[in-house]
mmCIF file of C-alpha atoms and ligand atoms in Angstrom:
data_model
loop_
_atom_site.group_PDB
_atom_site.id
_atom_site.type_symbol
_atom_site.label_atom_id
_atom_site.label_comp_id
_atom_site.label_asym_id
_atom_site.label_seq_id
_atom_site.Cartn_x
_atom_site.Cartn_y
_atom_site.Cartn_z
ATOM 1 C CA UNK A 11 4.303 36.306 13.687
ATOM 2 C CA UNK A 12 1.033 35.731 11.870
ATOM 3 C CA UNK A 13 1.606 32.035 11.468
ATOM 4 C CA UNK A 14 1.446 28.758 13.374
ATOM 5 C CA UNK A 15 4.020 28.449 16.189
ATOM 6 C CA UNK A 16 6.111 25.385 15.224
ATOM 7 C CA UNK A 17 7.666 24.845 18.673
ATOM 8 C CA UNK A 18 4.294 25.072 20.324
ATOM 9 C CA UNK A 19 2.672 22.627 17.893
ATOM 10 C CA UNK A 20 5.529 20.148 18.299
ATOM 11 C CA UNK A 21 5.143 20.279 22.088
ATOM 12 C CA UNK A 22 1.460 19.442 21.746
ATOM 13 C CA UNK A 23 2.165 16.547 19.368
ATOM 14 C CA UNK A 24 4.838 15.241 21.706
ATOM 15 C CA UNK A 25 2.644 15.513 24.828
ATOM 16 C CA UNK A 26 0.052 13.315 23.088
ATOM 17 C CA UNK A 27 2.720 10.652 22.396
ATOM 18 C CA UNK A 28 2.376 11.288 18.677
ATOM 19 C CA UNK A 29 5.679 12.885 17.711
ATOM 20 C CA UNK A 30 7.185 11.320 14.589
ATOM 21 C CA UNK A 31 10.878 11.372 13.815
ATOM 22 C CA UNK A 32 12.871 10.382 10.787
ATOM 23 C CA UNK A 33 15.339 7.533 11.169
ATOM 24 C CA UNK A 34 18.408 7.395 8.941
ATOM 25 C CA UNK A 35 19.250 3.992 7.514
ATOM 26 C CA UNK A 36 22.765 3.596 6.201
ATOM 27 C CA UNK A 37 22.280 0.330 4.275
ATOM 28 C CA UNK A 38 20.014 -0.361 1.304
ATOM 29 C CA UNK A 39 16.637 -2.075 1.559
ATOM 30 C CA UNK A 40 16.887 -5.711 2.606
ATOM 31 C CA UNK A 41 15.997 -8.204 5.351
ATOM 32 C CA UNK A 42 18.828 -6.783 7.480
ATOM 33 C CA UNK A 43 19.621 -3.104 7.719
ATOM 34 C CA UNK A 44 22.160 -0.892 9.465
ATOM 35 C CA UNK A 45 21.292 2.095 11.667
ATOM 36 C CA UNK A 46 24.027 3.956 13.580
ATOM 37 C CA UNK A 47 26.392 1.072 12.923
ATOM 38 C CA UNK A 48 23.955 -1.450 14.411
ATOM 39 C CA UNK A 49 22.535 -4.324 12.310
ATOM 40 C CA UNK A 50 18.817 -4.941 12.742
ATOM 41 C CA UNK A 51 16.289 -7.374 11.315
ATOM 42 C CA UNK A 52 13.995 -5.345 9.055
ATOM 43 C CA UNK A 53 10.346 -6.052 9.846
ATOM 44 C CA UNK A 54 8.898 -2.775 8.592
ATOM 45 C CA UNK A 55 9.480 -2.696 4.845
ATOM 46 C CA UNK A 56 7.007 -2.967 1.972
ATOM 47 C CA UNK A 57 9.792 -4.410 -0.208
ATOM 48 C CA UNK A 58 7.983 -7.714 0.270
ATOM 49 C CA UNK A 59 9.817 -9.714 -2.369
ATOM 50 C CA UNK A 60 13.235 -8.235 -1.685
ATOM 51 C CA UNK A 61 13.329 -6.828 -5.221
ATOM 52 C CA UNK A 62 14.778 -3.398 -4.284
ATOM 53 C CA UNK A 63 18.213 -4.987 -4.029
ATOM 54 C CA UNK A 64 17.718 -7.875 -6.457
ATOM 55 C CA UNK A 65 20.806 -8.293 -8.648
ATOM 56 C CA UNK A 66 18.953 -8.327 -11.958
ATOM 57 C CA UNK A 67 16.763 -5.385 -10.954
ATOM 58 C CA UNK A 68 19.868 -3.416 -10.013
ATOM 59 C CA UNK A 69 21.567 -4.294 -13.315
ATOM 60 C CA UNK A 70 18.513 -3.249 -15.357
ATOM 61 C CA UNK A 71 18.309 0.002 -13.393
ATOM 62 C CA UNK A 72 21.982 0.780 -13.948
ATOM 63 C CA UNK A 73 21.681 0.032 -17.696
ATOM 64 C CA UNK A 74 18.684 2.378 -17.959
ATOM 65 C CA UNK A 75 20.622 5.191 -16.306
ATOM 66 C CA UNK A 76 23.568 4.606 -18.650
ATOM 67 C CA UNK A 77 21.328 4.598 -21.697
ATOM 68 C CA UNK A 78 18.801 7.327 -20.878
ATOM 69 C CA UNK A 79 20.327 9.307 -18.010
ATOM 70 C CA UNK A 80 19.086 10.449 -14.645
ATOM 71 C CA UNK A 81 15.926 12.300 -15.606
ATOM 72 C CA UNK A 82 13.356 12.776 -18.355
ATOM 73 C CA UNK A 83 13.354 16.552 -18.720
ATOM 74 C CA UNK A 84 9.615 17.211 -18.806
ATOM 75 C CA UNK A 85 6.108 15.977 -18.137
ATOM 76 C CA UNK A 86 4.998 13.051 -20.299
ATOM 77 C CA UNK A 87 2.585 15.193 -22.314
ATOM 78 C CA UNK A 88 5.389 17.636 -23.128
ATOM 79 C CA UNK A 89 8.557 15.712 -24.014
ATOM 80 C CA UNK A 90 9.242 13.252 -21.195
ATOM 81 C CA UNK A 91 7.360 10.248 -22.580
ATOM 82 C CA UNK A 92 10.145 7.687 -23.122
ATOM 83 C CA UNK A 93 9.264 4.390 -24.896
ATOM 84 C CA UNK A 94 9.870 2.702 -21.577
ATOM 85 C CA UNK A 95 6.564 3.961 -20.202
ATOM 86 C CA UNK A 96 4.480 2.332 -22.930
ATOM 87 C CA UNK A 97 6.441 -0.881 -22.457
ATOM 88 C CA UNK A 98 5.820 -0.851 -18.709
ATOM 89 C CA UNK A 99 2.146 0.051 -19.131
ATOM 90 C CA UNK A 100 1.623 -2.870 -21.493
ATOM 91 C CA UNK A 101 3.345 -5.236 -19.040
ATOM 92 C CA UNK A 102 1.276 -3.922 -16.127
ATOM 93 C CA UNK A 103 -1.956 -4.347 -18.085
ATOM 94 C CA UNK A 104 -0.929 -7.946 -18.903
ATOM 95 C CA UNK A 105 -0.006 -8.560 -15.268
ATOM 96 C CA UNK A 106 -3.375 -7.236 -14.083
ATOM 97 C CA UNK A 107 -5.250 -8.744 -17.052
ATOM 98 C CA UNK A 108 -6.804 -5.434 -18.000
ATOM 99 C CA UNK A 109 -6.909 -3.756 -21.417
ATOM 100 C CA UNK A 110 -4.460 -0.996 -20.603
ATOM 101 C CA UNK A 111 -2.736 0.897 -17.809
ATOM 102 C CA UNK A 112 -1.289 4.332 -17.075
ATOM 103 C CA UNK A 113 1.746 4.961 -14.885
ATOM 104 C CA UNK A 114 1.624 7.726 -12.264
ATOM 105 C CA UNK A 115 4.555 9.148 -10.311
ATOM 106 C CA UNK A 116 3.363 7.857 -6.919
ATOM 107 C CA UNK A 117 0.453 5.952 -5.435
ATOM 108 C CA UNK A 118 -0.580 9.078 -3.615
ATOM 109 C CA UNK A 119 -0.786 10.901 -6.931
ATOM 110 C CA UNK A 120 -2.558 8.005 -8.640
ATOM 111 C CA UNK A 121 -5.345 8.040 -6.060
ATOM 112 C CA UNK A 122 -5.595 11.830 -6.064
ATOM 113 C CA UNK A 123 -5.625 11.903 -9.878
ATOM 114 C CA UNK A 124 -8.021 8.995 -10.359
ATOM 115 C CA UNK A 125 -10.614 10.092 -7.847
ATOM 116 C CA UNK A 126 -10.602 13.731 -8.906
ATOM 117 C CA UNK A 127 -10.769 12.809 -12.617
ATOM 118 C CA UNK A 128 -13.587 10.283 -12.183
ATOM 119 C CA UNK A 129 -15.774 11.985 -9.611
ATOM 120 C CA UNK A 130 -17.048 15.527 -9.277
ATOM 121 C CA UNK A 131 -19.979 17.586 -8.063
ATOM 122 C CA UNK A 132 -23.213 15.577 -8.205
ATOM 123 C CA UNK A 133 -21.358 12.266 -7.794
ATOM 124 C CA UNK A 134 -20.851 10.205 -4.658
ATOM 125 C CA UNK A 135 -17.844 8.181 -3.484
ATOM 126 C CA UNK A 136 -18.317 5.473 -0.863
ATOM 127 C CA UNK A 137 -15.109 4.994 1.047
ATOM 128 C CA UNK A 138 -14.121 2.351 3.635
ATOM 129 C CA UNK A 139 -13.322 3.948 7.002
ATOM 130 C CA UNK A 140 -9.845 2.403 7.004
ATOM 131 C CA UNK A 141 -8.800 3.532 3.533
ATOM 132 C CA UNK A 142 -5.327 4.959 2.948
ATOM 133 C CA UNK A 143 -4.792 8.709 3.442
ATOM 134 C CA UNK A 144 -4.219 9.209 -0.301
ATOM 135 C CA UNK A 145 -7.765 7.952 -0.941
ATOM 136 C CA UNK A 146 -9.176 10.298 1.686
ATOM 137 C CA UNK A 147 -7.328 13.211 0.098
ATOM 138 C CA UNK A 148 -8.427 12.122 -3.393
ATOM 139 C CA UNK A 149 -12.059 12.133 -2.248
ATOM 140 C CA UNK A 150 -11.660 15.646 -0.866
ATOM 141 C CA UNK A 151 -9.981 16.850 -4.026
ATOM 142 C CA UNK A 152 -12.782 15.457 -6.204
ATOM 143 C CA UNK A 153 -15.496 17.679 -4.634
ATOM 144 C CA UNK A 154 -17.892 14.744 -4.871
ATOM 145 C CA UNK A 155 -19.974 13.826 -1.857
ATOM 146 C CA UNK A 156 -18.204 11.195 0.271
ATOM 147 C CA UNK A 157 -20.024 8.475 2.202
ATOM 148 C CA UNK A 158 -17.742 6.730 4.657
ATOM 149 C CA UNK A 159 -18.850 3.234 5.650
ATOM 150 C CA UNK A 160 -17.528 1.325 8.682
ATOM 151 C CA UNK A 161 -14.676 -1.040 7.800
ATOM 152 C CA UNK A 162 -15.928 -3.760 5.398
ATOM 153 C CA UNK A 163 -19.525 -3.185 6.559
ATOM 154 C CA UNK A 164 -21.458 -4.276 3.481
ATOM 155 C CA UNK A 165 -24.881 -3.772 5.074
ATOM 156 C CA UNK A 166 -24.109 -0.167 5.815
ATOM 157 C CA UNK A 167 -22.636 0.281 2.345
ATOM 158 C CA UNK A 168 -25.801 -1.123 0.777
ATOM 159 C CA UNK A 169 -27.968 1.244 2.818
ATOM 160 C CA UNK A 170 -25.861 4.166 1.636
ATOM 161 C CA UNK A 171 -26.105 2.927 -1.966
ATOM 162 C CA UNK A 172 -29.904 2.730 -1.798
ATOM 163 C CA UNK A 173 -29.939 6.359 -0.648
ATOM 164 C CA UNK A 174 -27.742 7.548 -3.510
ATOM 165 C CA UNK A 175 -30.114 7.182 -6.477
ATOM 166 C CA UNK A 176 -30.125 10.927 -7.112
ATOM 167 C CA UNK A 177 -26.361 11.026 -7.652
ATOM 168 C CA UNK A 178 -25.011 11.019 -11.215
ATOM 169 C CA UNK A 179 -22.123 8.570 -10.712
ATOM 170 C CA UNK A 180 -21.438 6.218 -7.819
ATOM 171 C CA UNK A 181 -17.991 4.949 -6.855
ATOM 172 C CA UNK A 182 -16.883 2.534 -4.164
ATOM 173 C CA UNK A 183 -13.241 3.015 -3.229
ATOM 174 C CA UNK A 184 -11.319 0.616 -1.049
ATOM 175 C CA UNK A 185 -7.871 -0.570 -0.096
ATOM 176 C CA UNK A 186 -7.634 -4.120 -1.458
ATOM 177 C CA UNK A 187 -5.240 -5.214 1.291
ATOM 178 C CA UNK A 188 -5.666 -2.773 4.163
ATOM 179 C CA UNK A 189 -2.314 -1.149 4.741
ATOM 180 C CA UNK A 190 -2.378 -1.083 8.548
ATOM 181 C CA UNK A 191 -4.555 -4.143 9.260
ATOM 182 C CA UNK A 192 -3.471 -6.642 6.606
ATOM 183 C CA UNK A 193 -6.995 -7.900 5.959
ATOM 184 C CA UNK A 194 -8.513 -8.096 2.482
ATOM 185 C CA UNK A 195 -11.542 -6.207 1.147
ATOM 186 C CA UNK A 196 -14.501 -8.514 0.320
ATOM 187 C CA UNK A 197 -14.173 -7.859 -3.405
ATOM 188 C CA UNK A 198 -16.697 -10.420 -4.770
ATOM 189 C CA UNK A 199 -19.436 -9.019 -2.514
ATOM 190 C CA UNK A 200 -18.422 -5.445 -3.330
ATOM 191 C CA UNK A 201 -18.687 -6.240 -7.035
ATOM 192 C CA UNK A 202 -22.203 -7.679 -6.556
ATOM 193 C CA UNK A 203 -23.241 -4.465 -4.816
ATOM 194 C CA UNK A 204 -21.617 -2.382 -7.539
ATOM 195 C CA UNK A 205 -23.585 -4.307 -10.173
ATOM 196 C CA UNK A 206 -26.853 -4.066 -8.253
ATOM 197 C CA UNK A 207 -26.569 -0.304 -7.709
ATOM 198 C CA UNK A 208 -24.723 0.628 -10.899
ATOM 199 C CA UNK A 209 -21.526 1.720 -9.149
ATOM 200 C CA UNK A 210 -17.863 1.427 -10.123
ATOM 201 C CA UNK A 211 -15.143 0.118 -7.795
ATOM 202 C CA UNK A 212 -11.780 1.798 -7.448
ATOM 203 C CA UNK A 213 -9.533 -0.844 -5.946
ATOM 204 C CA UNK A 214 -6.254 0.255 -4.346
ATOM 205 C CA UNK A 215 -4.104 -2.843 -4.736
ATOM 206 C CA UNK A 216 -0.921 -1.230 -3.359
ATOM 207 C CA UNK A 217 -0.204 -4.103 -0.968
ATOM 208 C CA UNK A 218 -1.733 -6.879 -3.072
ATOM 209 C CA UNK A 219 0.248 -6.280 -6.260
ATOM 210 C CA UNK A 220 3.187 -8.690 -6.353
ATOM 211 C CA UNK A 221 2.207 -10.147 -2.989
ATOM 212 C CA UNK A 222 -1.165 -11.917 -2.998
ATOM 213 C CA UNK A 223 -2.886 -14.282 -5.399
ATOM 214 C CA UNK A 224 -1.248 -17.524 -6.472
ATOM 215 C CA UNK A 225 1.282 -15.822 -8.735
ATOM 216 C CA UNK A 226 1.366 -12.418 -7.062
ATOM 217 C CA UNK A 227 -0.967 -10.724 -9.514
ATOM 218 C CA UNK A 228 -2.958 -9.242 -6.660
ATOM 219 C CA UNK A 229 -6.416 -9.221 -5.182
ATOM 220 C CA UNK A 230 -8.448 -10.273 -8.221
ATOM 221 C CA UNK A 231 -6.244 -13.321 -8.586
ATOM 222 C CA UNK A 232 -6.594 -13.974 -4.839
ATOM 223 C CA UNK A 233 -10.364 -14.270 -5.306
ATOM 224 C CA UNK A 234 -10.130 -16.050 -8.678
ATOM 225 C CA UNK A 235 -11.881 -13.101 -10.345
ATOM 226 C CA UNK A 236 -11.496 -11.745 -13.869
ATOM 227 C CA UNK A 237 -11.057 -8.044 -14.532
ATOM 228 C CA UNK A 238 -14.314 -6.183 -15.028
ATOM 229 C CA UNK A 239 -15.199 -2.795 -16.524
ATOM 230 C CA UNK A 240 -16.690 -2.096 -13.097
ATOM 231 C CA UNK A 241 -13.308 -2.377 -11.368
ATOM 232 C CA UNK A 242 -10.577 0.180 -11.867
ATOM 233 C CA UNK A 243 -7.376 -1.090 -10.323
ATOM 234 C CA UNK A 244 -4.747 1.119 -8.820
ATOM 235 C CA UNK A 245 -1.444 -0.456 -7.848
ATOM 236 C CA UNK A 246 1.960 0.738 -6.751
ATOM 237 C CA UNK A 247 5.457 -0.043 -7.993
ATOM 238 C CA UNK A 248 7.179 0.989 -4.759
ATOM 239 C CA UNK A 249 6.115 -1.932 -2.604
ATOM 240 C CA UNK A 250 6.442 -5.565 -3.744
ATOM 241 C CA UNK A 251 7.785 -4.378 -7.114
ATOM 242 C CA UNK A 252 10.728 -2.780 -5.327
ATOM 243 C CA UNK A 253 10.779 0.351 -7.496
ATOM 244 C CA UNK A 254 8.758 3.558 -7.236
ATOM 245 C CA UNK A 255 5.568 4.987 -8.703
ATOM 246 C CA UNK A 256 2.115 3.598 -9.379
ATOM 247 C CA UNK A 257 -0.456 2.832 -12.044
ATOM 248 C CA UNK A 258 -4.140 2.729 -12.845
ATOM 249 C CA UNK A 259 -5.342 -0.253 -14.898
ATOM 250 C CA UNK A 260 -8.684 -0.794 -16.601
ATOM 251 C CA UNK A 261 -10.408 -0.513 -19.964
ATOM 252 C CA UNK A 262 -8.682 0.776 -23.104
ATOM 253 C CA UNK A 263 -10.399 4.161 -22.850
ATOM 254 C CA UNK A 264 -9.474 4.707 -19.199
ATOM 255 C CA UNK A 265 -5.878 5.505 -20.145
ATOM 256 C CA UNK A 266 -6.495 8.331 -22.650
ATOM 257 C CA UNK A 267 -9.218 9.672 -20.366
ATOM 258 C CA UNK A 268 -6.754 9.914 -17.467
ATOM 259 C CA UNK A 269 -4.052 11.355 -19.724
ATOM 260 C CA UNK A 270 -6.491 14.180 -20.434
ATOM 261 C CA UNK A 271 -8.105 14.596 -17.047
ATOM 262 C CA UNK A 272 -5.883 13.430 -14.181
ATOM 263 C CA UNK A 273 -4.134 16.584 -13.019
ATOM 264 C CA UNK A 274 -1.562 14.681 -10.933
ATOM 265 C CA UNK A 275 -0.515 12.947 -14.172
ATOM 266 C CA UNK A 276 -0.567 16.001 -16.411
ATOM 267 C CA UNK A 277 1.215 18.547 -14.256
ATOM 268 C CA UNK A 278 4.274 16.661 -13.112
ATOM 269 C CA UNK A 279 7.615 15.616 -14.573
ATOM 270 C CA UNK A 280 7.860 12.100 -16.017
ATOM 271 C CA UNK A 281 9.517 9.550 -13.731
ATOM 272 C CA UNK A 282 13.267 9.073 -14.236
ATOM 273 C CA UNK A 283 14.166 6.144 -16.575
ATOM 274 C CA UNK A 284 15.616 4.081 -13.720
ATOM 275 C CA UNK A 285 12.125 3.741 -12.249
ATOM 276 C CA UNK A 286 10.196 2.050 -15.089
ATOM 277 C CA UNK A 287 13.314 -0.009 -15.900
ATOM 278 C CA UNK A 288 13.434 -1.341 -12.332
ATOM 279 C CA UNK A 289 9.710 -2.102 -12.375
ATOM 280 C CA UNK A 290 10.012 -3.992 -15.682
ATOM 281 C CA UNK A 291 12.878 -6.072 -14.302
ATOM 282 C CA UNK A 292 10.862 -6.735 -11.140
ATOM 283 C CA UNK A 293 7.927 -8.016 -13.220
ATOM 284 C CA UNK A 294 10.350 -10.323 -15.047
ATOM 285 C CA UNK A 295 11.626 -11.649 -11.724
ATOM 286 C CA UNK A 296 8.113 -12.297 -10.371
ATOM 287 C CA UNK A 297 7.058 -14.078 -13.551
ATOM 288 C CA UNK A 298 10.255 -16.135 -13.844
ATOM 289 C CA UNK A 299 10.513 -17.144 -10.199
ATOM 290 C CA UNK A 300 7.200 -18.201 -8.606
ATOM 291 C CA UNK A 301 9.252 -19.161 -5.533
ATOM 292 C CA UNK A 302 9.438 -15.490 -4.527
ATOM 293 C CA UNK A 303 5.714 -15.107 -3.909
ATOM 294 C CA UNK A 304 5.549 -18.586 -2.368
ATOM 295 C CA UNK A 305 8.357 -17.761 0.076
ATOM 296 C CA UNK A 306 6.634 -14.507 1.081
ATOM 297 C CA UNK A 307 3.466 -16.443 1.873
ATOM 298 C CA UNK A 308 5.321 -19.078 3.876
ATOM 299 C CA UNK A 309 7.120 -16.419 5.895
ATOM 300 C CA UNK A 310 3.897 -14.480 6.484
ATOM 301 C CA UNK A 311 2.111 -17.637 7.710
ATOM 302 C CA UNK A 312 5.038 -18.507 9.980
ATOM 303 C CA UNK A 313 4.969 -15.039 11.547
ATOM 304 C CA UNK A 314 1.169 -14.884 11.921
ATOM 305 C CA UNK A 315 1.003 -18.324 13.529
ATOM 306 C CA UNK A 316 3.941 -17.590 15.810
ATOM 307 C CA UNK A 317 2.434 -14.331 17.055
ATOM 308 C CA UNK A 318 -0.947 -15.976 17.646
ATOM 309 C CA UNK A 319 0.693 -18.777 19.598
ATOM 310 C CA UNK A 320 2.417 -16.201 21.788
ATOM 311 C CA UNK A 321 -0.980 -14.673 22.537
ATOM 312 C CA UNK A 322 -0.700 -11.394 20.608
ATOM 313 C CA UNK A 323 -3.810 -9.855 19.055
ATOM 314 C CA UNK A 324 -3.053 -9.739 15.332
ATOM 315 C CA UNK A 325 -6.582 -8.726 14.332
ATOM 316 C CA UNK A 326 -7.923 -10.198 11.081
ATOM 317 C CA UNK A 327 -4.802 -10.170 8.970
ATOM 318 C CA UNK A 328 -4.509 -12.725 6.193
ATOM 319 C CA UNK A 329 -1.403 -11.322 4.570
ATOM 320 C CA UNK A 330 2.217 -10.254 4.978
ATOM 321 C CA UNK A 331 1.061 -7.149 6.890
ATOM 322 C CA UNK A 332 0.710 -8.231 10.494
ATOM 323 C CA UNK A 333 -0.565 -5.763 13.082
ATOM 324 C CA UNK A 334 0.152 -6.375 16.757
ATOM 325 C CA UNK A 335 -2.557 -4.464 18.599
ATOM 326 C CA UNK A 336 -1.336 -2.462 21.579
ATOM 327 C CA UNK A 337 -3.835 0.368 22.153
ATOM 328 C CA UNK A 338 -2.210 3.461 23.614
ATOM 329 C CA UNK A 339 0.368 5.263 21.474
ATOM 330 C CA UNK A 340 2.983 5.558 24.230
ATOM 331 C CA UNK A 341 2.771 1.808 24.881
ATOM 332 C CA UNK A 342 3.271 1.008 21.192
ATOM 333 C CA UNK A 343 6.223 3.390 21.087
ATOM 334 C CA UNK A 344 7.748 1.873 24.212
ATOM 335 C CA UNK A 345 7.486 -1.635 22.787
ATOM 336 C CA UNK A 346 9.028 -0.559 19.462
ATOM 337 C CA UNK A 347 11.949 0.988 21.389
ATOM 338 C CA UNK A 348 12.529 -2.187 23.393
ATOM 339 C CA UNK A 349 12.423 -4.272 20.217
ATOM 340 C CA UNK A 350 14.876 -1.923 18.563
ATOM 341 C CA UNK A 351 17.279 -2.384 21.469
ATOM 342 C CA UNK A 352 16.965 -6.150 20.901
ATOM 343 C CA UNK A 353 17.742 -5.872 17.182
ATOM 344 C CA UNK A 354 14.295 -5.721 15.567
ATOM 345 C CA UNK A 355 13.254 -2.818 13.378
ATOM 346 C CA UNK A 356 9.478 -2.548 13.758
ATOM 347 C CA UNK A 357 7.475 0.686 13.622
ATOM 348 C CA UNK A 358 4.825 1.763 16.077
ATOM 349 C CA UNK A 359 1.807 3.004 14.125
ATOM 350 C CA UNK A 360 -0.181 5.694 15.900
ATOM 351 C CA UNK A 361 -3.041 8.099 15.122
ATOM 352 C CA UNK A 362 -3.802 9.685 12.723
ATOM 353 C CA UNK A 363 -2.598 6.700 10.660
ATOM 354 C CA UNK A 364 -4.842 4.426 12.760
ATOM 355 C CA UNK A 365 -7.898 5.237 14.943
ATOM 356 C CA UNK A 366 -7.592 6.461 18.565
ATOM 357 C CA UNK A 367 -6.684 3.663 20.977
ATOM 358 C CA UNK A 368 -5.730 1.404 18.080
ATOM 359 C CA UNK A 369 -2.000 2.091 18.158
ATOM 360 C CA UNK A 370 -0.082 -0.976 17.180
ATOM 361 C CA UNK A 371 3.105 -2.427 15.863
ATOM 362 C CA UNK A 372 2.998 -3.118 12.171
ATOM 363 C CA UNK A 373 5.141 -6.096 11.264
ATOM 364 C CA UNK A 374 5.798 -6.885 7.625
ATOM 365 C CA UNK A 375 7.674 -9.923 6.440
ATOM 366 C CA UNK A 376 9.703 -10.345 3.265
ATOM 367 C CA UNK A 377 10.417 -13.290 0.979
ATOM 368 C CA UNK A 378 14.081 -12.597 1.700
ATOM 369 C CA UNK A 379 13.763 -13.325 5.440
ATOM 370 C CA UNK A 380 15.425 -16.521 6.652
ATOM 371 C CA UNK A 381 13.187 -18.772 8.727
ATOM 372 C CA UNK A 382 15.713 -18.824 11.575
ATOM 373 C CA UNK A 383 15.688 -15.008 11.708
ATOM 374 C CA UNK A 384 11.904 -14.989 11.965
ATOM 375 C CA UNK A 385 12.023 -17.623 14.716
ATOM 376 C CA UNK A 386 14.503 -15.470 16.619
ATOM 377 C CA UNK A 387 12.300 -12.400 16.093
ATOM 378 C CA UNK A 388 9.353 -14.310 17.560
ATOM 379 C CA UNK A 389 11.423 -15.199 20.641
ATOM 380 C CA UNK A 390 12.290 -11.543 21.143
ATOM 381 C CA UNK A 391 8.706 -10.393 20.554
ATOM 382 C CA UNK A 392 7.510 -12.935 23.106
ATOM 383 C CA UNK A 393 9.958 -11.901 25.781
ATOM 384 C CA UNK A 394 9.429 -8.139 25.276
ATOM 385 C CA UNK A 395 5.651 -8.635 25.083
ATOM 386 C CA UNK A 396 5.688 -10.458 28.425
ATOM 387 C CA UNK A 397 7.981 -7.922 30.050
ATOM 388 C CA UNK A 398 5.667 -5.061 29.073
ATOM 389 C CA UNK A 399 2.518 -6.967 30.022
ATOM 390 C CA UNK A 400 1.107 -7.077 26.488
ATOM 391 C CA UNK A 401 0.769 -10.849 26.533
HETATM 392 C C1 PLP B 20 1.583 3.112 -0.047
HETATM 393 C C2 PLP B 20 0.172 3.281 -0.391
HETATM 394 C C3 PLP B 20 -0.231 4.288 -1.278
HETATM 395 C C4 PLP B 20 0.703 5.337 -1.773
HETATM 396 O O1 PLP B 20 1.636 4.859 -2.674
HETATM 397 P P1 PLP B 20 3.011 5.641 -2.875
HETATM 398 O O2 PLP B 20 3.512 5.143 -4.165
HETATM 399 O O3 PLP B 20 3.868 5.308 -1.708
HETATM 400 O O4 PLP B 20 2.666 7.102 -2.917
HETATM 401 C C5 PLP B 20 -1.557 4.311 -1.659
HETATM 402 N N1 PLP B 20 -2.440 3.423 -1.160
HETATM 403 C C6 PLP B 20 -2.099 2.474 -0.271
HETATM 404 C C7 PLP B 20 -3.122 1.525 0.240
HETATM 405 C C8 PLP B 20 -0.777 2.392 0.152
HETATM 406 O O5 PLP B 20 -0.432 1.488 1.062
#
């Protein structure tokens, strides 16, 4: 029929153990969810602080809908730029201790817009091999040369930097907390390299924002670093902030530059009012209640230590994202199915999200998890892991 044969393609994907299916969840986001009438412990959400369903976040969201309605009616440069956006951008800049910030509709769009606005022909982007797909796509969209360095390999990165003197602009782009591995990019060393070779860092703090650092401000706070004109921070609102959307934060002139040049900002409808309102309320909650971030860290440590004790390979994670390495995709899928039957909702992560033979379970903990539920989850993980010969 002059186009790809869907059935045929799906058979190939399935034969490789890589078929993905959507699961319908009939409850809202929270530490326990309901699927097909069955209650499960949620260990696969990025709603790390439990703010999606936080009472005050819900109230603020409902008030915003009452006041401003369901949508915004146009792109921000046309007529959709509600006051709320400036308010949120100021709060995000304060939170990240940068001069200003610009909200994007999604993290995917923020990375695509940032990279393609900042880099072009004649420039080079150095990108960690384990960066998020939205970074990979942003690099492609930019038309700049891309130099991929092995995960966190600073020697290789430096070699590539020394070879890039002919390029006009040099960028280093990295996940701050790696989304499938849970380890943290070596930001202080990356900044030294950026200074030495006159490069700029684009830091994707999707999983750090609201989750790491003493007060949840993210990866710079984690390392005790101040913001720098050499670091452009991207963060998302849909993970620990429990809302939706994303932002880029940096110097005062970054914002108007992106407003003029980032196509994924310009050519899309402004977010509905409920979204910035929820994010603002979430920032209030994080700032008012330091116990949220503390509880997330305690739960993450409990889970990491428990899994290690059981003998699972959890790689180099230091955060609330805890991979359990399995290897073959069908084995990871099998284990996820067994865990599901025992009441745990955990996703198997397979290629192309992770490299070949690096299929795994990706466990994420939330501040809202009860310690006894995590202890029970560890018991189940241990018994299923033994049964399947993983430990
Ligand atoms: C989730 C994620 C994104 C995309 O953010 P969305 O708002 O979901 O589009 C970008 N980068 C990383 C590292 C992520 O984990």
